[in-house]
Coordinates of C-alpha atoms in Angstrom, one line a residue:
X1 CA 53.2 -38.1 -51.7
X2 CA 54.9 -41.0 -50.0
X3 CA 56.6 -40.4 -46.6
X4 CA 59.3 -42.3 -44.9
X5 CA 56.6 -43.6 -42.6
X6 CA 54.7 -45.1 -45.5
X7 CA 57.9 -46.7 -46.9
X8 CA 58.6 -48.2 -43.5
X9 CA 55.1 -49.6 -43.2
X10 CA 55.5 -51.3 -46.6
X11 CA 58.9 -52.7 -45.8
X12 CA 57.9 -54.0 -42.4
X13 CA 54.1 -54.1 -41.8
X14 CA 54.5 -56.1 -38.6
X15 CA 56.8 -53.6 -37.1
X16 CA 54.4 -50.7 -38.0
X17 CA 51.6 -52.6 -36.3
X18 CA 53.8 -52.9 -33.2
X19 CA 54.7 -49.2 -33.2
X20 CA 51.0 -48.4 -33.5
X21 CA 50.2 -50.7 -30.5
X22 CA 53.0 -49.0 -28.5
X23 CA 51.6 -45.5 -29.2
X24 CA 48.2 -46.7 -28.2
X25 CA 49.6 -48.1 -25.0
X26 CA 51.3 -44.8 -24.3
X27 CA 48.0 -43.0 -24.6
X28 CA 46.5 -45.5 -22.1
X29 CA 49.3 -44.9 -19.7
X30 CA 48.7 -41.1 -20.0
X31 CA 45.1 -41.6 -19.1
X32 CA 46.1 -43.6 -16.1
X33 CA 48.8 -41.2 -15.0
X34 CA 48.1 -39.1 -11.9
X35 CA 47.4 -35.4 -12.5
X36 CA 50.3 -34.3 -10.3
X37 CA 52.8 -36.2 -12.5
X38 CA 51.4 -34.4 -15.6
X39 CA 52.3 -31.1 -14.0
X40 CA 56.0 -31.9 -14.0
X41 CA 58.0 -29.1 -15.7
X42 CA 60.3 -29.3 -18.7
X43 CA 62.3 -26.6 -20.5
X44 CA 61.0 -23.1 -19.9
X45 CA 58.7 -24.5 -17.2
X46 CA 56.5 -26.1 -19.9
X47 CA 54.2 -28.9 -18.8
X48 CA 53.5 -32.0 -21.0
X49 CA 50.3 -30.3 -22.2
X50 CA 52.3 -27.2 -23.3
X51 CA 54.6 -29.4 -25.3
X52 CA 51.8 -31.5 -26.9
X53 CA 49.8 -28.3 -27.8
X54 CA 52.8 -26.6 -29.4
X55 CA 53.6 -29.7 -31.5
X56 CA 50.0 -30.3 -32.6
X57 CA 49.6 -33.8 -31.1
X58 CA 45.9 -33.8 -30.7
X59 CA 45.6 -37.4 -29.5
X60 CA 48.1 -36.8 -26.7
X61 CA 46.3 -33.6 -25.8
X62 CA 43.0 -35.5 -25.7
X63 CA 44.5 -38.2 -23.5
X64 CA 45.9 -35.6 -21.0
X65 CA 42.5 -33.7 -20.9
X66 CA 40.6 -36.9 -20.2
X67 CA 41.5 -36.4 -16.5
X68 CA 38.6 -35.7 -14.2
X69 CA 40.0 -32.2 -13.3
X70 CA 41.7 -30.8 -16.4
X71 CA 41.3 -27.1 -15.2
X72 CA 44.6 -27.5 -13.2
X73 CA 46.5 -28.5 -16.3
X74 CA 44.8 -25.8 -18.5
X75 CA 45.6 -23.1 -15.9
X76 CA 49.3 -24.0 -15.7
X77 CA 51.7 -21.3 -17.0
X78 CA 55.2 -21.5 -18.4
X79 CA 58.1 -19.1 -17.7
X80 CA 56.6 -16.7 -20.3
X81 CA 53.2 -16.7 -18.6
X82 CA 51.6 -18.6 -21.4
X83 CA 48.8 -21.0 -20.9
X84 CA 48.6 -24.1 -23.1
X85 CA 45.9 -22.1 -24.9
X86 CA 48.4 -19.4 -25.7
X87 CA 50.9 -22.0 -27.0
X88 CA 48.3 -23.8 -29.2
X89 CA 47.1 -20.5 -30.6
X90 CA 50.6 -19.3 -31.5
X91 CA 51.4 -22.6 -33.2
X92 CA 48.2 -22.4 -35.2
X93 CA 46.7 -25.8 -34.3
X94 CA 43.0 -25.1 -34.6
X95 CA 41.8 -28.6 -33.5
X96 CA 43.8 -28.4 -30.3
X97 CA 42.5 -24.9 -29.6
X98 CA 39.0 -26.3 -30.0
X99 CA 39.8 -29.1 -27.6
X100 CA 41.2 -26.8 -25.0
X101 CA 38.2 -24.5 -25.1
X102 CA 35.7 -27.4 -24.9
X103 CA 37.5 -29.2 -22.1
X104 CA 37.0 -26.6 -19.3
X105 CA 34.1 -25.0 -17.6
X106 CA 36.4 -21.9 -17.1
X107 CA 36.7 -21.2 -20.9
X108 CA 35.9 -17.5 -20.5
X109 CA 38.6 -17.0 -17.9
X110 CA 41.2 -18.6 -20.2
X111 CA 40.2 -16.4 -23.1
X112 CA 40.9 -13.3 -21.0
X113 CA 44.1 -14.6 -19.4
X114 CA 47.2 -12.6 -20.1
X115 CA 50.8 -13.7 -20.4
X116 CA 53.9 -11.8 -19.3
X117 CA 53.6 -9.4 -22.3
X118 CA 50.0 -8.7 -21.4
X119 CA 48.8 -10.6 -24.5
X120 CA 45.5 -12.5 -24.6
X121 CA 45.2 -15.6 -26.8
X122 CA 43.5 -13.3 -29.3
X123 CA 46.5 -11.0 -29.4
X124 CA 48.7 -14.0 -30.0
X125 CA 46.5 -15.3 -32.8
X126 CA 46.3 -12.0 -34.6
X127 CA 50.1 -11.5 -34.4
X128 CA 50.6 -15.0 -35.8
X129 CA 48.1 -14.3 -38.6
X130 CA 45.9 -17.3 -37.9
X131 CA 42.5 -16.2 -39.2
X132 CA 40.5 -19.4 -38.4
X133 CA 41.8 -19.4 -34.8
X134 CA 40.8 -15.7 -34.5
X135 CA 37.3 -16.6 -35.6
X136 CA 37.2 -19.5 -33.2
X137 CA 38.3 -17.4 -30.2
X138 CA 35.7 -14.7 -31.0
X139 CA 33.0 -17.3 -31.5
X140 CA 33.8 -19.0 -28.2
X141 CA 33.7 -15.8 -26.1
X142 CA 30.5 -14.6 -24.4
X143 CA 32.0 -11.1 -24.3
X144 CA 33.5 -10.6 -27.8
X145 CA 33.8 -6.8 -27.4
X146 CA 35.8 -7.3 -24.2
X147 CA 38.4 -9.3 -26.2
X148 CA 38.5 -6.7 -29.0
X149 CA 39.1 -3.8 -26.6
X150 CA 41.7 -5.6 -24.4
X151 CA 45.2 -4.0 -24.5
X152 CA 48.5 -5.7 -24.0
X153 CA 51.5 -4.2 -22.1
X154 CA 52.2 -1.8 -25.0
X155 CA 48.6 -0.6 -25.0
X156 CA 47.9 -2.3 -28.4
X157 CA 44.5 -3.7 -29.3
X158 CA 44.3 -6.8 -31.5
X159 CA 43.4 -4.3 -34.3
X160 CA 46.7 -2.4 -33.7
X161 CA 48.6 -5.7 -34.2
X162 CA 46.6 -6.8 -37.2
X163 CA 47.2 -3.5 -39.0
X164 CA 50.9 -3.4 -38.1
X165 CA 51.4 -6.9 -39.4
X166 CA 49.4 -6.3 -42.6
X167 CA 46.9 -9.1 -42.0
X168 CA 44.0 -7.8 -44.1
X169 CA 41.5 -10.6 -43.5
X170 CA 42.0 -10.4 -39.7
X171 CA 41.4 -6.6 -39.8
X172 CA 38.2 -7.2 -41.7
X173 CA 37.1 -9.9 -39.2
X174 CA 37.9 -7.7 -36.1
X175 CA 35.9 -4.8 -37.5
X176 CA 33.1 -7.0 -38.5
X177 CA 32.9 -8.6 -35.0
X178 CA 33.0 -5.4 -33.1
X179 CA 29.7 -3.9 -32.0
X180 CA 31.3 -0.4 -31.9
X181 CA 34.0 -0.2 -34.6
X182 CA 34.3 3.6 -34.4
X183 CA 35.3 3.4 -30.8
X184 CA 37.7 0.6 -31.6
X185 CA 39.4 2.8 -34.3
X186 CA 39.8 5.7 -31.9
X187 CA 41.6 3.7 -29.2
X188 CA 45.3 4.8 -28.7
X189 CA 48.2 2.7 -27.5
X190 CA 50.8 4.0 -25.1
X191 CA 52.5 5.9 -28.0
X192 CA 49.3 7.7 -28.7
X193 CA 48.8 5.9 -32.0
X194 CA 45.4 4.8 -33.2
X195 CA 44.9 1.8 -35.6
X196 CA 44.2 4.4 -38.4
X197 CA 47.5 6.2 -37.6
X198 CA 49.3 2.8 -37.6
X199 CA 47.9 2.0 -41.0
X200 CA 49.2 5.2 -42.5
X201 CA 52.6 5.0 -40.8
X202 CA 53.2 1.5 -42.1
X203 CA 52.1 2.8 -45.6
X204 CA 49.9 -0.1 -46.6
X205 CA 51.5 -0.1 -50.0
X206 CA 54.6 -1.7 -48.3
X207 CA 52.5 -4.8 -48.0
X208 CA 51.3 -4.9 -51.6
X209 CA 53.6 -7.7 -52.5
X210 CA 52.2 -9.7 -49.6
X211 CA 48.7 -9.1 -51.0
X212 CA 49.8 -10.3 -54.4
X213 CA 51.3 -13.5 -53.1
X214 CA 48.5 -14.2 -50.7
X215 CA 45.6 -13.2 -53.0
X216 CA 44.5 -16.7 -53.8
X217 CA 44.8 -17.8 -50.2
X218 CA 42.7 -14.9 -49.0
X219 CA 40.0 -15.5 -51.6
X220 CA 39.9 -19.2 -50.6
X221 CA 39.7 -18.4 -46.9
X222 CA 36.8 -16.0 -47.6
X223 CA 35.0 -18.6 -49.7
X224 CA 35.3 -21.2 -47.0
X225 CA 33.7 -18.6 -44.6
X226 CA 30.9 -18.2 -47.2
X227 CA 30.7 -14.5 -46.4
X228 CA 29.9 -12.3 -49.4
X229 CA 30.9 -9.1 -47.5
X230 CA 34.4 -10.4 -47.0
X231 CA 34.6 -11.2 -50.8
X232 CA 33.9 -7.5 -51.5
X233 CA 36.6 -6.5 -49.2
X234 CA 39.2 -8.8 -50.8
X235 CA 38.4 -7.4 -54.3
X236 CA 40.4 -4.2 -54.6
X237 CA 40.5 -3.1 -50.9
X238 CA 43.5 -2.9 -48.7
X239 CA 43.8 -2.3 -44.9
X240 CA 43.3 1.5 -45.2
X241 CA 40.1 1.0 -47.2
X242 CA 38.8 -1.4 -44.7
X243 CA 39.5 0.9 -41.8
X244 CA 38.0 3.9 -43.6
X245 CA 34.8 2.0 -44.3
X246 CA 33.9 2.0 -40.6
X247 CA 35.2 5.5 -40.0
X248 CA 33.1 8.6 -39.3
X249 CA 34.3 11.9 -40.8
X250 CA 35.1 13.5 -37.5
X251 CA 37.7 10.9 -36.6
X252 CA 40.1 12.5 -39.1
X253 CA 40.6 15.4 -36.8
X254 CA 41.7 13.2 -33.9
X255 CA 45.4 13.9 -33.1
X256 CA 48.0 11.8 -31.4
X257 CA 50.3 13.1 -28.6
X258 CA 52.4 14.8 -31.3
X259 CA 49.5 16.7 -32.7
X260 CA 49.5 14.7 -35.9
X261 CA 46.3 13.8 -37.7
X262 CA 45.9 10.8 -40.1
X263 CA 46.1 13.2 -43.0
X264 CA 49.2 14.8 -41.6
X265 CA 50.9 11.4 -41.4
X266 CA 49.9 10.5 -44.9
X267 CA 51.3 13.9 -46.2
X268 CA 54.5 13.6 -44.3
X269 CA 55.4 10.2 -45.7
X270 CA 54.3 11.1 -49.3
X271 CA 51.6 8.5 -49.3
X272 CA 49.6 9.9 -52.2
X273 CA 47.0 7.1 -52.3
X274 CA 46.3 7.6 -48.6
X275 CA 45.9 11.3 -49.0
X276 CA 43.5 10.8 -51.9
X277 CA 41.3 8.5 -49.9
X278 CA 41.4 10.6 -46.7
X279 CA 40.5 13.7 -48.8
X280 CA 37.4 11.9 -50.1
X281 CA 36.4 11.1 -46.5
X282 CA 36.9 14.7 -45.2
X283 CA 35.7 18.2 -45.7
X284 CA 37.5 21.6 -45.7
X285 CA 37.0 22.2 -41.9
X286 CA 38.6 18.8 -41.1
X287 CA 41.6 19.7 -43.3
X288 CA 41.9 23.2 -41.8
X289 CA 42.5 22.5 -38.1
X290 CA 42.5 25.9 -36.6
X291 CA 44.9 25.1 -33.8
X292 CA 47.5 23.2 -35.8
X293 CA 51.0 24.6 -36.1
X294 CA 51.5 23.2 -39.6
X295 CA 48.8 22.2 -42.0
X296 CA 49.2 18.9 -43.9
X297 CA 50.1 20.8 -47.1
X298 CA 53.0 22.5 -45.2
X299 CA 54.2 19.2 -44.0
X300 CA 54.2 17.7 -47.5
X301 CA 56.0 20.8 -48.8
X302 CA 58.6 20.5 -46.0
X303 CA 59.2 16.9 -46.9
X304 CA 59.4 17.7 -50.6
X305 CA 56.4 15.5 -51.8
X306 CA 55.4 17.4 -54.9
X307 CA 52.7 14.9 -56.0
X308 CA 51.0 15.3 -52.6
X309 CA 51.1 19.1 -52.7
X310 CA 49.7 19.0 -56.2
X311 CA 46.9 16.8 -55.1
X312 CA 46.0 19.2 -52.2
X313 CA 46.0 22.1 -54.6
X314 CA 43.9 20.3 -57.2
X315 CA 41.2 19.3 -54.6
X316 CA 41.3 22.6 -52.6
X317 CA 43.0 25.5 -54.5
X318 CA 42.5 27.8 -51.6
X319 CA 45.0 25.8 -49.5
X320 CA 47.7 27.7 -51.3
X321 CA 46.9 30.7 -49.1
X322 CA 47.3 28.8 -45.8
X323 CA 50.0 30.1 -43.5
X324 CA 51.9 28.4 -40.6
X325 CA 52.0 29.8 -37.1
X326 CA 54.9 32.0 -38.2
X327 CA 52.9 33.4 -41.1
X328 CA 54.7 31.4 -43.7
X329 CA 53.1 30.1 -46.9
X330 CA 54.2 26.9 -48.7
X331 CA 56.8 28.8 -50.8
X332 CA 58.3 30.1 -47.6
X333 CA 58.5 26.5 -46.2
X334 CA 60.0 25.1 -49.5
X335 CA 62.6 27.9 -49.8
X336 CA 63.5 27.7 -46.1
X337 CA 64.0 24.0 -46.2
X338 CA 66.0 23.9 -49.4
X339 CA 63.5 22.1 -51.5
X340 CA 64.7 23.3 -55.0
X341 CA 62.3 21.0 -56.9
X342 CA 59.3 22.1 -54.9
X343 CA 60.3 25.8 -55.5
X344 CA 60.7 25.1 -59.2
X345 CA 57.2 23.5 -59.2
X346 CA 55.7 26.5 -57.5
X347 CA 57.3 29.0 -59.8
X348 CA 56.1 27.1 -62.8
X349 CA 52.5 27.5 -61.7
X350 CA 51.6 30.7 -63.5
X351 CA 48.4 31.6 -61.7
X352 CA 47.4 34.6 -59.7
X353 CA 47.7 33.0 -56.3
X354 CA 51.3 31.9 -56.9
X355 CA 52.1 35.4 -57.8
X356 CA 50.9 36.5 -54.4
X357 CA 53.2 34.0 -52.7
X358 CA 56.5 34.9 -54.3
X359 CA 57.0 38.2 -52.5
X360 CA 54.7 37.5 -49.5
X361 CA 56.3 38.2 -46.1
X362 CA 56.0 36.3 -42.9
X363 CA 55.7 37.7 -39.4
X364 CA 59.3 38.8 -39.4
X365 CA 58.9 40.5 -42.8
X366 CA 61.0 37.8 -44.6
X367 CA 60.2 36.8 -48.2
X368 CA 61.0 33.3 -49.5
X369 CA 64.3 34.7 -50.9
X370 CA 65.2 36.1 -47.4
X371 CA 64.6 32.6 -45.8
X372 CA 66.6 30.8 -48.5
X373 CA 69.5 33.1 -48.0
X374 CA 69.2 32.8 -44.2
X375 CA 69.2 29.0 -44.4
X376 CA 72.1 29.0 -46.9
X377 CA 70.4 27.2 -49.8
X378 CA 72.3 28.4 -52.9
X379 CA 70.3 26.5 -55.4
X380 CA 67.0 27.8 -54.2
X381 CA 68.4 31.4 -54.0
X382 CA 69.7 31.1 -57.6
X383 CA 66.3 29.8 -58.8
X384 CA 64.4 32.7 -57.1
X385 CA 66.8 35.4 -58.2
X386 CA 66.4 34.3 -61.9
X387 CA 62.6 34.7 -61.6
X388 CA 61.7 38.1 -62.8
X389 CA 58.7 38.2 -60.4
X390 CA 60.9 38.1 -57.3
X391 CA 61.6 41.4 -55.7
X392 CA 65.3 41.6 -54.9
X393 CA 64.9 44.9 -53.1
X394 CA 62.4 43.6 -50.5
X395 CA 63.3 44.6 -46.9
X396 CA 62.4 42.6 -43.8
X397 CA 61.6 44.1 -40.4
X398 CA 65.3 44.3 -39.6
X399 CA 65.8 46.5 -42.6
X400 CA 67.7 43.8 -44.5
X401 CA 67.6 42.6 -48.0
X402 CA 68.6 39.1 -49.1
X403 CA 72.2 40.1 -49.9
X404 CA 72.6 41.7 -46.5
X405 CA 71.6 38.4 -44.8
X406 CA 74.1 36.5 -47.0
X407 CA 76.8 39.0 -46.3
X408 CA 76.2 38.8 -42.5
X409 CA 76.8 35.1 -42.7
X410 CA 79.7 35.6 -45.0
X411 CA 81.5 37.9 -42.5
X412 CA 81.8 35.2 -39.8
X413 CA 84.1 32.5 -41.0
X414 CA 81.7 31.5 -43.8
X415 CA 81.3 27.9 -45.1
X416 CA 81.4 27.0 -48.8
X417 CA 77.6 26.8 -48.8
X418 CA 77.4 30.4 -47.5
X419 CA 79.8 31.6 -50.1
X420 CA 77.7 30.0 -52.9
X421 CA 74.6 31.6 -51.5
X422 CA 76.3 35.0 -51.5
X423 CA 77.6 34.4 -55.1
X424 CA 74.1 33.5 -56.3
X425 CA 72.9 36.9 -55.2
X426 CA 75.9 38.7 -56.6
X427 CA 75.5 37.1 -60.0
X428 CA 72.2 38.9 -60.5
X429 CA 73.6 42.1 -58.9
X430 CA 71.4 41.8 -55.9
X431 CA 71.3 45.2 -54.0
X432 CA 72.1 45.8 -50.4
X433 CA 69.8 47.8 -48.0
X434 CA 70.2 51.6 -47.9
X435 CA 72.5 52.6 -45.0
X436 CA 69.6 54.4 -43.2
X437 CA 67.5 51.3 -43.0
X438 CA 70.1 49.1 -41.3
X439 CA 69.8 48.9 -37.6
X440 CA 72.6 49.8 -35.1
X441 CA 73.2 46.2 -34.3
X442 CA 73.6 45.4 -38.0
X443 CA 76.0 48.3 -38.4
X444 CA 78.0 47.0 -35.5
X445 CA 78.1 43.6 -37.1
X446 CA 79.3 45.2 -40.3
X447 CA 82.3 46.8 -38.5
X448 CA 83.1 43.5 -36.8
X449 CA 82.7 41.7 -40.2
X450 CA 85.0 44.2 -41.9
X451 CA 87.7 43.5 -39.4
X452 CA 87.3 39.7 -39.7
X453 CA 87.3 39.9 -43.5
X454 CA 90.5 42.0 -43.5
X455 CA 92.3 39.4 -41.4
X456 CA 90.8 36.6 -43.4
X457 CA 91.9 38.1 -46.8
X458 CA 95.4 38.8 -45.5
X459 CA 95.8 35.1 -44.6
X460 CA 94.5 34.1 -48.0
X461 CA 96.8 36.5 -49.9
X462 CA 99.7 35.3 -47.9
X463 CA 99.0 31.7 -48.9
X464 CA 98.5 32.6 -52.6
X465 CA 101.7 34.7 -52.6
X466 CA 103.7 31.7 -51.4
X467 CA 102.2 29.4 -54.0
X468 CA 102.7 31.9 -56.8
X469 CA 106.4 32.3 -55.8
X470 CA 106.9 28.6 -55.9
X471 CA 105.3 28.3 -59.3
X472 CA 107.5 31.1 -60.6
X473 CA 110.6 29.4 -59.2
X474 CA 109.8 26.1 -60.8
X475 CA 109.0 27.5 -64.2
X476 CA 112.2 29.6 -64.2
X477 CA 114.2 26.5 -63.5
X478 CA 112.4 24.5 -66.2
X479 CA 113.3 27.1 -68.8
X480 CA 117.0 26.3 -68.5
X481 CA 116.6 22.5 -68.1
X482 CA 115.0 21.7 -71.4
X483 CA 113.8 18.1 -71.8
X484 CA 116.4 16.1 -73.9
X485 CA 119.1 18.7 -73.3
X486 CA 121.0 20.9 -75.8
X487 CA 122.9 20.3 -79.0
X488 CA 126.7 20.3 -78.6
X489 CA 127.0 23.0 -81.4
X490 CA 125.1 26.1 -81.1
X491 CA 123.5 25.4 -77.7
X492 CA 120.0 24.8 -79.3
X493 CA 117.5 22.4 -77.7
X494 CA 117.6 18.9 -79.3
X495 CA 113.8 18.7 -79.6
X496 CA 113.4 22.2 -81.1
X497 CA 111.6 20.9 -84.1
X498 CA 109.1 18.7 -82.2
X499 CA 105.5 20.1 -81.8
X500 CA 105.3 18.8 -78.3
X501 CA 108.5 20.8 -77.4
X502 CA 106.7 24.0 -78.6
X503 CA 103.8 23.1 -76.2
X504 CA 106.3 22.7 -73.4
X505 CA 108.0 26.1 -74.0
X506 CA 104.7 28.0 -74.5
X507 CA 103.1 26.5 -71.5
X508 CA 106.1 27.1 -69.3
X509 CA 106.3 30.7 -70.4
X510 CA 102.6 31.4 -69.8
X511 CA 103.0 29.8 -66.3
X512 CA 106.1 31.8 -65.5
X513 CA 104.5 35.2 -66.4
X514 CA 101.1 34.4 -64.9
X515 CA 102.8 33.5 -61.6
X516 CA 104.9 36.7 -61.6
X517 CA 101.8 38.7 -62.3
X518 CA 100.1 37.1 -59.4
X519 CA 103.1 37.8 -57.1
X520 CA 103.2 41.4 -58.0
X521 CA 99.5 41.8 -57.6
X522 CA 99.5 40.1 -54.2
X523 CA 102.3 42.4 -53.0
X524 CA 99.9 45.3 -53.5
X525 CA 97.4 43.5 -51.4
X526 CA 99.6 43.9 -48.3
X527 CA 99.2 47.6 -48.2
X528 CA 96.3 47.1 -45.7
X529 CA 93.3 48.6 -47.5
X530 CA 90.4 46.1 -47.5
X531 CA 89.0 47.1 -51.0
X532 CA 92.5 46.9 -52.5
X533 CA 93.1 43.6 -50.7
X534 CA 89.9 42.1 -52.1
X535 CA 90.5 43.5 -55.6
X536 CA 94.1 42.1 -55.6
X537 CA 92.8 38.7 -54.4
X538 CA 90.1 38.5 -57.1
X539 CA 92.6 39.6 -59.8
X540 CA 95.4 37.2 -58.8
X541 CA 93.3 34.0 -58.4
X542 CA 92.7 33.5 -62.2
X543 CA 96.3 34.2 -63.0
X544 CA 97.5 31.7 -60.4
X545 CA 95.0 29.1 -61.7
X546 CA 96.3 29.7 -65.2
X547 CA 99.9 29.3 -64.0
X548 CA 99.2 26.0 -62.2
X549 CA 97.3 24.6 -65.3
X550 CA 100.1 25.6 -67.6
X551 CA 102.7 24.0 -65.3
X552 CA 100.8 20.8 -65.5
X553 CA 100.6 21.0 -69.3
X554 CA 104.3 21.7 -69.5
X555 CA 105.1 18.7 -67.3
X556 CA 102.9 16.4 -69.5
X557 CA 104.6 17.7 -72.7
X558 CA 108.1 17.3 -71.2
X559 CA 107.4 13.7 -70.1
X560 CA 106.0 12.8 -73.5
X561 CA 109.1 14.2 -75.3
X562 CA 111.6 12.1 -73.3
X563 CA 109.4 8.9 -73.6
X564 CA 108.4 9.2 -77.2
X565 CA 110.3 6.2 -78.3
X566 CA 108.2 4.0 -76.0
X567 CA 104.8 4.4 -77.6
X568 CA 102.6 2.7 -74.9
X569 CA 104.3 4.6 -72.0
X570 CA 104.3 7.9 -73.8
X571 CA 100.6 7.7 -74.7
X572 CA 99.8 6.5 -71.1
X573 CA 101.5 9.6 -69.7
X574 CA 99.6 11.7 -72.2
X575 CA 96.3 10.2 -71.3
X576 CA 96.9 10.6 -67.5
X577 CA 98.0 14.2 -68.0
X578 CA 95.0 15.0 -70.2
X579 CA 92.5 13.5 -67.6
X580 CA 94.0 15.5 -64.7
X581 CA 94.2 18.7 -66.8
X582 CA 90.5 18.4 -67.5
X583 CA 89.7 17.7 -63.8
X584 CA 91.9 20.7 -62.7
X585 CA 90.0 22.9 -65.1
X586 CA 86.6 21.8 -63.8
X587 CA 87.7 22.4 -60.2
X588 CA 89.5 25.7 -60.7
X589 CA 87.1 27.3 -63.3
X590 CA 84.4 28.4 -60.8
X591 CA 87.0 30.2 -58.7
X592 CA 87.8 32.4 -61.7
X593 CA 84.2 33.4 -62.5
X594 CA 83.3 37.0 -62.0
X595 CA 81.0 37.9 -59.1
X596 CA 78.6 39.7 -61.3
X597 CA 78.2 41.1 -64.8
X598 CA 76.1 43.9 -66.2
X599 CA 75.4 41.8 -69.3
X600 CA 72.4 39.4 -69.0
X601 CA 73.8 37.0 -71.6
X602 CA 77.0 36.5 -69.6
X603 CA 75.0 36.0 -66.4
X604 CA 72.9 33.4 -68.2
X605 CA 76.0 31.5 -69.4
X606 CA 77.6 31.6 -66.0
X607 CA 74.5 30.3 -64.4
X608 CA 75.0 26.7 -65.6
X609 CA 78.6 26.2 -64.3
X610 CA 77.4 27.7 -61.1
X611 CA 74.6 25.2 -60.7
X612 CA 77.1 22.5 -61.7
X613 CA 79.4 23.6 -58.9
X614 CA 76.5 23.5 -56.4
X615 CA 75.7 20.0 -57.3
X616 CA 79.4 18.9 -57.4
X617 CA 80.0 20.3 -53.9
X618 CA 76.8 18.7 -52.5
X619 CA 75.4 22.1 -51.4
X620 CA 72.0 21.4 -53.0
X621 CA 71.1 18.8 -50.3
X622 CA 68.5 19.7 -47.6
X623 CA 68.9 19.4 -43.9
X624 CA 65.6 18.7 -42.0
X625 CA 67.1 18.6 -38.6
X626 CA 68.9 22.0 -39.0
X627 CA 65.6 23.5 -40.2
X628 CA 63.6 22.1 -37.3
X629 CA 66.1 23.0 -34.6
X630 CA 66.5 26.5 -35.8
X631 CA 62.8 27.1 -36.3
X632 CA 62.0 25.8 -32.9
X633 CA 64.7 27.9 -31.2
X634 CA 63.4 31.0 -33.0
X635 CA 59.8 30.4 -31.9
X636 CA 60.9 29.7 -28.4
X637 CA 62.7 33.0 -28.3
X638 CA 59.7 34.8 -29.7
X639 CA 57.5 33.4 -27.0
X640 CA 59.9 34.5 -24.3

């Protein structure tokens, strides 16, 4: 391809010859320049050699290095602590790197020189992804292992950097050049992360698109190196495979400062391919670390990675029996953490070992149902209560059943999530604990909760009474202000024969009598008895909901009547009203559902709108932080 330089040479060959002569004369002047002048500093304290090395001007670099004592120029550092060798390596100019290494008797010192970040030239080359330069630096060093084990200010080896950046050929080269690759793989940085941990954290699959785009380049690079071993690595292997090739089995039990093993990291991020390959490399004792708080299968369950849990159970079915430090199995962990899909997966596994988990108790005597109720996960509670194998009457060490736990939460200014949890247990008529099994503290809480609930229901009934009175007033007024008015003779309504007028009258009448019924019922609620108060509240809410819905329908019908001559406007009002009536029904319908029913068919029908309400309210979402904080605080209190 022609360049502007070629065009200029064709247009004016004499001028090009003169430019070439000028450049040659500049090189001669550089050779004659005193060394002290070449040490003059430019931007960022760079010398002329720094600038030439970064721009790839090998002829200028050669002219500068022709001095009798080039070591002074080679040892000059810029403001970042970089030697000219660092700059050339970062820019990827292999010929200049070779020139710099050949021009000094202190080559080994320059190879181990660190910049302000503690990076050797090898660190810089690995980070930039320059494989030929990495090979050149390793080839030029008399102490290759010293370069491979050198750490920068972050404690990272060159292998850490290569794995983090996803440079597969460089990872292969570093492991191949090391005389002790196992030791290299065990080295931790300041964060306590080994190269293997880093490979799993970055989830090598994140770089698959890079492998796809660079596949031809990688193969070409390996062919130029004429190394059959590297060709095998390129075909079908990624960074994790390369690391595991040089990995002894016992390294999989090595933990970082957080107590995490490579398998734990893979399980926590849901990296199925990594889990599969690590399981092929390990044995049961390596998986079952005796001093770990959570096993990898518990971490995968906690994070909701069903495919990883399934892989664990397929490879080692006995892992289903593992318990955490708190004596909790994987179903406990899933239920406590609100993992509804994981719970559903476990309940569908109809084998004997799963049967043992369903009603198994932890150290505090809590079953998975207890923990789901305690953590306020209504969807999980509903799924467990609908499984016939779940024992609704199970008691924990405090003498509580699941409904007792839900009611304790419900008595202290409960959230909507807590109410739904309580409702999920009431739908299946979940029993409470016998009075004799409840501790004195729980009885005290029951008394406090009863007082709180009485005050709470009084406030609610007062609000409902006000709303019901307003609805009754509005509907009473609407009955005597008919849309369209009255006829002059006889006092009959003008729209008496219109079907929509019939809708208006019927809806308004239903709204009127429903509101009055709610008012009278709520008056009874103010007698002070808690049971009567709750009964009146539950009885009046459906009537008030019906009254509000009928008022909306009457309003829509009345508007349509007076606008019927304007078709587009009348139908627009009708459409808007219909939409909001449907929305109102969806929102209000769950409030009118009964708490429980003795008929299974009715409970089964009510289950679906209940699940819809859970999803609509967002109460099916999990909360990792809440689970961790609560769990940690409980364990701390147990230790104290």
